[in-house]
Amino acid sequence: MNDAPPPLALLLELSHRCPLRCPYCSNPVKLEPAQDELDTEIWARVIEEAAELSVLHVHFSGGEPAVRPDLEALVRRAAGLGLYTNLITSGMLLDRARVVALAEAGLDHVQLSVQDARPALADAIAGFSGAHEHKQNVAGWAREQGMSLTINAVVHALNADGVREIIELSRTLGAGRVEIAHAIHHGFGLVNRAALLPAPEAVADVLSVVEEARERLVGVLVIDYVPPDAYGRLPRACMGGWGRRFMNITPKGLALPCHAAETIPGLCFDSVRERSLRAIWERSPAFQRFRGTAWMREPCRSCERREVDFGGCRCQALALTGDASNADPVCERSEHHADLAKFVEASSGRRRLPLVPRRKGPARSAR
């Protein structure tokens, strides 16, 4: 039986194509080819069904969503239906004219990724020469058009010492919010998990910087912080709980309860090519599988936090324990928590492992 309210947000992965080659990329190792992407008509129907389902936010993402020439048309459709529109972008395929066009289409908000505040390191992580400078231009164009701006910064071993400067850069660019989020280890990012994991003392330093900046910049800049699960004691409610607040549509049209759900074996995900969003949300076995608490084993089943964290991340439980039904190993009550601690300890001696880029080949140039 479905007892979940309508989803708050819909993430549309318009394409897996992306000009960057970030080593922490959470998209799958095998990306969807361009020829398998949904066409404009189907994406527009999905947006209409989202409005009918009482979705509040539509996030246009990827890969890089600006690779799609129909991005403006899709934003216009969502805005016309009263949906709050957010573009999650690297900025690398945007110029001033296109930012103006997106604003005219009704885009409310831009979430712009930055890899670091130091230009050379930022470009090296992105694998794109001149990326840092171009991103700053994109931020300026978005603010000129009156759009809200959030800076997204993924934190890992290479840039953890630069968080203070990233926060200051976000303020300088006129962002209202910055998200300082430690790298998650799903998809391609799992390849670089040991190399990306910062040392415990670096994590403590990041938290100290964030707390100081939050106090200093209150009323100026909102700072969201996502700590690394590897050093946690209690799990978070992944995506607000499986199938409770969020739907993710892949480039080829599969509807997922979370970004990495396809990694879980035995689940069959419905396609928006064949079923409506409402039917998927309310009746799809994949969305029902870990929704609520009935599926839980011990220690989750009797835990007083079971309706707070909903067992944590199912994909992480799979990746680290081999079974998506196990307690998230981040939880100190999990029988696998000690295994996670052993991994962290083993990784601490391998800080200088080379990172594998998302794509092979020389860095590209923004010029």
Coordinates of C-alpha atoms in Angstrom, one line a residue:
M1 CA 0.0 0.0 0.0
N2 CA 1.3 3.5 -0.9
D3 CA 1.3 5.8 2.1
A4 CA 3.9 8.4 0.8
P5 CA 2.9 12.0 0.0
P6 CA 3.6 13.3 -3.4
P7 CA 7.3 13.8 -4.2
L8 CA 8.7 17.3 -3.5
A9 CA 11.3 17.2 -6.2
L10 CA 11.9 15.7 -9.6
L11 CA 15.5 15.4 -10.9
L12 CA 15.7 15.2 -14.7
E13 CA 19.0 13.8 -15.9
L14 CA 18.6 15.1 -19.4
S15 CA 21.9 13.6 -20.6
H16 CA 25.0 11.8 -19.3
R17 CA 27.2 13.8 -21.7
C18 CA 29.5 16.2 -20.0
P19 CA 32.6 18.2 -21.0
L20 CA 34.3 17.6 -17.7
R21 CA 36.1 14.5 -16.4
C22 CA 35.8 14.9 -12.6
P23 CA 37.3 11.8 -10.8
Y24 CA 34.5 11.9 -8.2
C25 CA 31.7 11.6 -10.8
S26 CA 28.7 9.7 -9.2
N27 CA 27.1 8.9 -12.6
P28 CA 27.5 5.2 -13.6
V29 CA 30.7 3.9 -15.0
K30 CA 28.8 3.0 -18.2
L31 CA 27.0 6.1 -19.4
E32 CA 23.9 6.3 -21.5
P33 CA 24.6 7.2 -25.1
A34 CA 23.1 10.2 -26.7
Q35 CA 20.9 8.2 -29.1
D36 CA 19.1 6.6 -26.1
E37 CA 18.1 9.9 -24.5
L38 CA 14.4 10.9 -24.2
D39 CA 13.3 13.3 -26.8
T40 CA 11.8 16.7 -26.1
E41 CA 8.2 15.5 -26.4
I42 CA 8.6 12.9 -23.7
W43 CA 10.5 15.2 -21.4
A44 CA 7.8 17.8 -21.7
R45 CA 5.1 15.2 -20.9
V46 CA 7.1 14.1 -17.8
I47 CA 7.2 17.7 -16.7
E48 CA 3.4 18.0 -17.2
E49 CA 2.9 14.9 -15.1
A50 CA 5.1 16.2 -12.4
A51 CA 2.9 19.3 -12.1
E52 CA -0.2 17.0 -11.9
L53 CA 1.5 15.0 -9.2
S54 CA 2.0 18.2 -7.1
V55 CA 5.8 18.2 -7.5
L56 CA 7.2 21.5 -6.3
H57 CA 10.7 21.6 -7.8
V58 CA 12.2 20.4 -11.1
H59 CA 15.9 20.1 -11.2
F60 CA 17.6 19.9 -14.7
S61 CA 20.8 17.9 -14.4
G62 CA 23.1 15.4 -16.1
G63 CA 25.9 15.0 -17.0
E64 CA 25.7 18.5 -18.3
P65 CA 22.1 19.5 -19.1
A66 CA 23.2 22.4 -21.3
V67 CA 24.4 19.8 -23.9
R68 CA 20.7 19.6 -24.8
P69 CA 19.5 22.3 -27.3
D70 CA 16.0 21.9 -26.0
L71 CA 16.9 22.9 -22.4
E72 CA 15.3 26.4 -22.8
A73 CA 12.1 24.8 -24.1
L74 CA 11.9 22.4 -21.2
V75 CA 12.6 25.1 -18.6
R76 CA 9.9 27.2 -20.3
R77 CA 7.4 24.4 -20.0
A78 CA 8.1 23.8 -16.3
A79 CA 8.0 27.5 -15.5
G80 CA 4.7 27.8 -17.3
L81 CA 3.2 25.1 -15.1
G82 CA 4.3 27.0 -11.9
L83 CA 7.2 24.6 -11.0
Y84 CA 10.3 26.0 -9.4
T85 CA 13.1 25.5 -11.9
N86 CA 16.7 24.8 -11.0
L87 CA 19.7 24.1 -13.3
I88 CA 22.5 22.0 -12.0
T89 CA 25.4 22.7 -14.3
S90 CA 29.1 22.8 -14.8
G91 CA 28.5 26.1 -16.7
M92 CA 31.0 25.0 -19.4
L93 CA 28.4 25.0 -22.2
L94 CA 26.8 28.3 -21.2
D95 CA 27.6 31.7 -22.6
R96 CA 26.0 35.1 -21.8
A97 CA 23.4 34.8 -24.6
R98 CA 22.2 31.3 -23.4
V99 CA 22.0 32.4 -19.7
V100 CA 19.8 35.3 -20.9
A101 CA 17.7 32.9 -22.9
L102 CA 17.3 30.6 -19.9
A103 CA 16.3 33.5 -17.7
E104 CA 13.7 34.6 -20.3
A105 CA 12.4 31.0 -20.3
G106 CA 11.7 31.3 -16.6
L107 CA 14.7 29.6 -14.9
D108 CA 14.6 30.5 -11.2
H109 CA 17.9 29.1 -9.9
V110 CA 21.4 28.0 -11.0
Q111 CA 23.5 25.5 -9.1
L112 CA 27.0 25.9 -10.4
S113 CA 29.8 23.5 -9.6
V114 CA 33.3 24.6 -8.7
Q115 CA 36.2 22.3 -8.1
D116 CA 38.3 24.6 -6.0
A117 CA 39.0 28.3 -5.5
R118 CA 42.6 28.0 -6.8
P119 CA 42.4 28.2 -10.7
A120 CA 45.1 25.7 -11.5
L121 CA 43.9 23.0 -9.2
A122 CA 40.2 23.6 -10.1
D123 CA 41.1 23.2 -13.8
A124 CA 43.1 20.1 -13.1
I125 CA 40.3 18.4 -11.2
A126 CA 37.8 19.3 -13.9
G127 CA 40.1 18.3 -16.7
F128 CA 39.3 21.4 -18.5
S129 CA 41.8 24.3 -19.0
G130 CA 40.1 27.7 -18.3
A131 CA 37.1 26.1 -16.5
H132 CA 37.5 28.1 -13.3
E133 CA 37.6 31.5 -15.1
H134 CA 34.6 30.5 -17.2
K135 CA 32.5 29.4 -14.2
Q136 CA 33.1 32.8 -12.6
N137 CA 31.7 34.4 -15.7
V138 CA 28.6 32.2 -15.7
A139 CA 28.0 33.1 -12.1
G140 CA 28.1 36.8 -13.0
W141 CA 25.7 36.3 -15.9
A142 CA 23.2 34.4 -13.7
R143 CA 23.3 37.2 -11.1
E144 CA 22.9 39.8 -13.8
Q145 CA 19.7 38.1 -14.8
G146 CA 18.4 38.1 -11.2
M147 CA 18.5 34.3 -10.8
S148 CA 19.3 32.7 -7.5
L149 CA 22.8 31.2 -7.3
T150 CA 24.1 28.2 -5.4
I151 CA 27.8 27.1 -5.6
N152 CA 28.3 23.3 -5.3
A153 CA 31.7 22.2 -4.2
V154 CA 32.6 18.5 -3.8
V155 CA 35.3 18.1 -1.2
H156 CA 37.9 15.4 -1.2
A157 CA 41.6 14.8 -0.4
L158 CA 42.8 17.2 -3.1
N159 CA 40.9 20.3 -2.1
A160 CA 39.9 19.8 1.6
D161 CA 42.5 22.4 2.6
G162 CA 40.8 25.0 0.4
V163 CA 37.3 25.1 1.8
R164 CA 37.7 28.5 3.4
E165 CA 38.7 30.0 0.0
I166 CA 35.7 28.2 -1.7
I167 CA 33.3 29.8 0.8
E168 CA 34.9 33.2 0.2
L169 CA 34.7 32.7 -3.5
S170 CA 31.0 31.9 -3.2
R171 CA 30.4 35.1 -1.3
T172 CA 32.3 37.1 -3.8
L173 CA 30.3 35.6 -6.7
G174 CA 27.1 36.7 -5.1
A175 CA 25.8 33.2 -4.3
G176 CA 23.1 33.0 -1.7
R177 CA 24.1 29.4 -0.8
V178 CA 27.1 27.2 -1.0
E179 CA 27.0 23.4 -0.6
I180 CA 30.2 21.9 0.8
A181 CA 29.7 18.2 0.3
H182 CA 32.3 15.5 0.7
A183 CA 32.5 13.2 -2.2
I184 CA 30.1 10.2 -2.3
H185 CA 31.4 6.9 -3.5
H186 CA 28.9 5.7 -6.1
G187 CA 29.2 5.2 -9.8
F188 CA 32.5 6.2 -11.3
G189 CA 33.6 7.8 -8.0
L190 CA 33.8 4.4 -6.5
V191 CA 36.9 3.8 -8.7
N192 CA 38.7 6.6 -6.8
R193 CA 37.3 6.0 -3.3
A194 CA 40.5 5.4 -1.5
A195 CA 42.3 8.3 -3.2
L196 CA 39.4 10.8 -2.6
L197 CA 39.0 10.1 1.1
P198 CA 40.5 12.9 3.1
A199 CA 42.4 12.2 6.4
P200 CA 40.4 12.5 9.6
E201 CA 42.3 15.6 10.7
A202 CA 41.4 17.2 7.3
V203 CA 37.7 16.4 7.9
A204 CA 37.9 18.0 11.3
D205 CA 39.5 21.1 9.8
V206 CA 36.7 21.4 7.2
L207 CA 34.0 21.2 9.9
S208 CA 35.8 23.9 11.9
V209 CA 36.0 26.2 8.8
V210 CA 32.4 25.6 8.0
E211 CA 31.2 26.3 11.6
E212 CA 33.3 29.5 11.8
A213 CA 32.0 30.7 8.4
R214 CA 28.4 30.0 9.3
E215 CA 28.6 32.2 12.3
R216 CA 30.5 35.0 10.5
L217 CA 28.3 35.0 7.4
V218 CA 24.9 34.6 8.9
G219 CA 22.4 36.5 6.8
V220 CA 24.9 36.8 4.0
L221 CA 25.6 33.2 2.8
V222 CA 23.8 30.0 3.7
I223 CA 26.4 27.1 4.0
D224 CA 25.1 23.6 3.7
Y225 CA 27.6 20.9 4.8
V226 CA 27.5 17.2 4.0
P227 CA 30.1 15.3 6.0
P228 CA 31.8 12.2 4.7
D229 CA 29.9 9.1 5.6
A230 CA 33.1 7.2 6.2
Y231 CA 33.6 9.1 9.4
G232 CA 30.0 9.1 10.6
R233 CA 28.4 7.3 13.5
L234 CA 24.8 7.6 12.4
P235 CA 23.4 7.5 8.9
R236 CA 21.4 10.2 7.2
A237 CA 18.0 9.7 5.6
C238 CA 19.2 9.2 2.1
M239 CA 17.1 11.5 -0.2
G240 CA 14.7 12.0 2.7
G241 CA 14.0 8.2 2.8
W242 CA 13.6 5.8 -0.2
G243 CA 10.6 6.7 -2.3
R244 CA 9.4 9.4 0.0
R245 CA 10.4 12.8 -1.4
F246 CA 12.3 12.4 -4.5
M247 CA 12.2 10.9 -8.1
N248 CA 15.1 10.7 -10.4
I249 CA 14.6 10.2 -14.2
T250 CA 17.6 8.9 -16.1
P251 CA 18.5 10.0 -19.6
K252 CA 16.8 7.0 -21.1
G253 CA 13.7 7.4 -19.0
L254 CA 14.0 5.0 -16.0
A255 CA 12.4 6.4 -12.8
L256 CA 14.6 5.8 -9.8
P257 CA 14.1 6.5 -6.0
C258 CA 17.7 7.7 -5.8
H259 CA 20.6 8.5 -8.1
A260 CA 22.4 5.2 -7.7
A261 CA 19.4 2.9 -7.3
E262 CA 20.3 1.0 -10.5
T263 CA 23.2 -0.6 -8.7
I264 CA 20.9 -2.7 -6.6
P265 CA 20.3 -6.1 -8.2
G266 CA 16.8 -7.6 -8.4
L267 CA 15.0 -4.3 -8.8
C268 CA 13.1 -3.6 -12.0
F269 CA 12.6 0.1 -12.7
D270 CA 9.7 1.4 -14.7
S271 CA 10.2 3.7 -17.6
V272 CA 8.4 7.0 -18.2
R273 CA 8.1 6.0 -21.8
E274 CA 5.6 3.4 -20.7
R275 CA 4.0 4.5 -17.4
S276 CA 3.0 7.8 -15.8
L277 CA 4.9 9.4 -13.0
R278 CA 1.9 8.9 -10.7
A279 CA 1.6 5.2 -11.5
I280 CA 5.3 4.8 -10.9
W281 CA 5.3 6.8 -7.6
E282 CA 2.3 5.1 -6.2
R283 CA 2.6 1.5 -7.5
S284 CA 6.1 0.7 -8.7
P285 CA 7.5 -2.3 -6.8
A286 CA 11.0 -0.6 -6.9
F287 CA 9.7 2.5 -5.1
Q288 CA 7.8 0.3 -2.6
R289 CA 10.8 -2.0 -1.9
F290 CA 12.5 0.2 0.7
R291 CA 9.8 2.7 1.4
G292 CA 8.9 3.2 5.0
T293 CA 10.1 0.7 7.7
A294 CA 8.4 -2.7 7.0
W295 CA 11.4 -4.0 5.0
M296 CA 13.9 -3.4 7.8
R297 CA 16.0 -6.0 9.6
E298 CA 17.6 -5.6 12.9
P299 CA 19.1 -3.4 14.2
C300 CA 17.0 -1.0 12.1
R301 CA 13.6 -2.6 12.8
S302 CA 13.7 -1.9 16.6
C303 CA 15.7 1.3 16.4
E304 CA 14.2 4.5 17.7
R305 CA 15.7 6.4 14.7
R306 CA 14.0 4.2 12.1
E307 CA 11.6 6.9 11.0
V308 CA 14.4 9.5 11.2
D309 CA 17.0 8.0 8.9
F310 CA 14.9 5.2 7.4
G311 CA 17.9 2.9 7.5
G312 CA 20.3 5.3 5.8
C313 CA 21.5 4.7 2.2
R314 CA 20.5 1.4 0.5
C315 CA 23.1 1.8 -2.2
Q316 CA 25.8 2.3 0.3
A317 CA 24.7 -0.7 2.2
L318 CA 25.0 -2.7 -1.0
A319 CA 28.4 -1.2 -2.0
L320 CA 30.0 -1.8 1.5
T321 CA 28.2 -5.0 2.7
G322 CA 27.0 -6.7 -0.4
D323 CA 23.3 -6.5 0.6
A324 CA 21.1 -3.5 0.2
S325 CA 18.8 -4.7 3.0
N326 CA 21.5 -4.5 5.6
A327 CA 21.8 -1.5 7.9
D328 CA 23.9 1.3 6.5
P329 CA 27.4 0.5 7.7
V330 CA 27.9 4.2 8.7
C331 CA 25.6 3.4 11.7
E332 CA 27.6 2.4 14.7
R333 CA 25.0 -0.2 15.5
S334 CA 25.6 -2.0 12.2
E335 CA 27.5 -5.3 12.4
H336 CA 29.5 -3.9 9.4
H337 CA 30.5 -0.6 11.0
A338 CA 33.9 -2.0 12.0
D339 CA 34.6 -3.0 8.4
L340 CA 34.1 0.6 7.4
A341 CA 36.4 1.8 10.1
K342 CA 39.1 -0.7 8.8
F343 CA 38.7 0.7 5.3
V344 CA 39.2 4.2 6.5
E345 CA 42.3 3.2 8.5
A346 CA 43.8 1.3 5.5
S347 CA 43.1 4.2 3.2
S348 CA 44.9 6.7 5.5
G349 CA 48.2 5.3 4.3
R350 CA 47.4 5.7 0.6
R351 CA 46.7 9.4 0.4
R352 CA 48.8 9.9 -2.8
L353 CA 47.1 7.4 -5.0
P354 CA 46.7 8.8 -8.5
L355 CA 43.2 9.8 -9.4
V356 CA 41.6 8.2 -12.5
P357 CA 39.8 10.8 -14.6
R358 CA 36.2 10.3 -15.7
R359 CA 37.5 10.2 -19.3
K360 CA 40.9 9.5 -20.7
G361 CA 42.8 11.9 -22.8
P362 CA 44.3 15.4 -22.5
A363 CA 42.5 18.2 -20.6
R364 CA 40.2 20.3 -22.8
S365 CA 40.3 24.1 -23.0
A366 CA 37.6 26.7 -22.5
R367 CA 39.2 29.0 -24.9

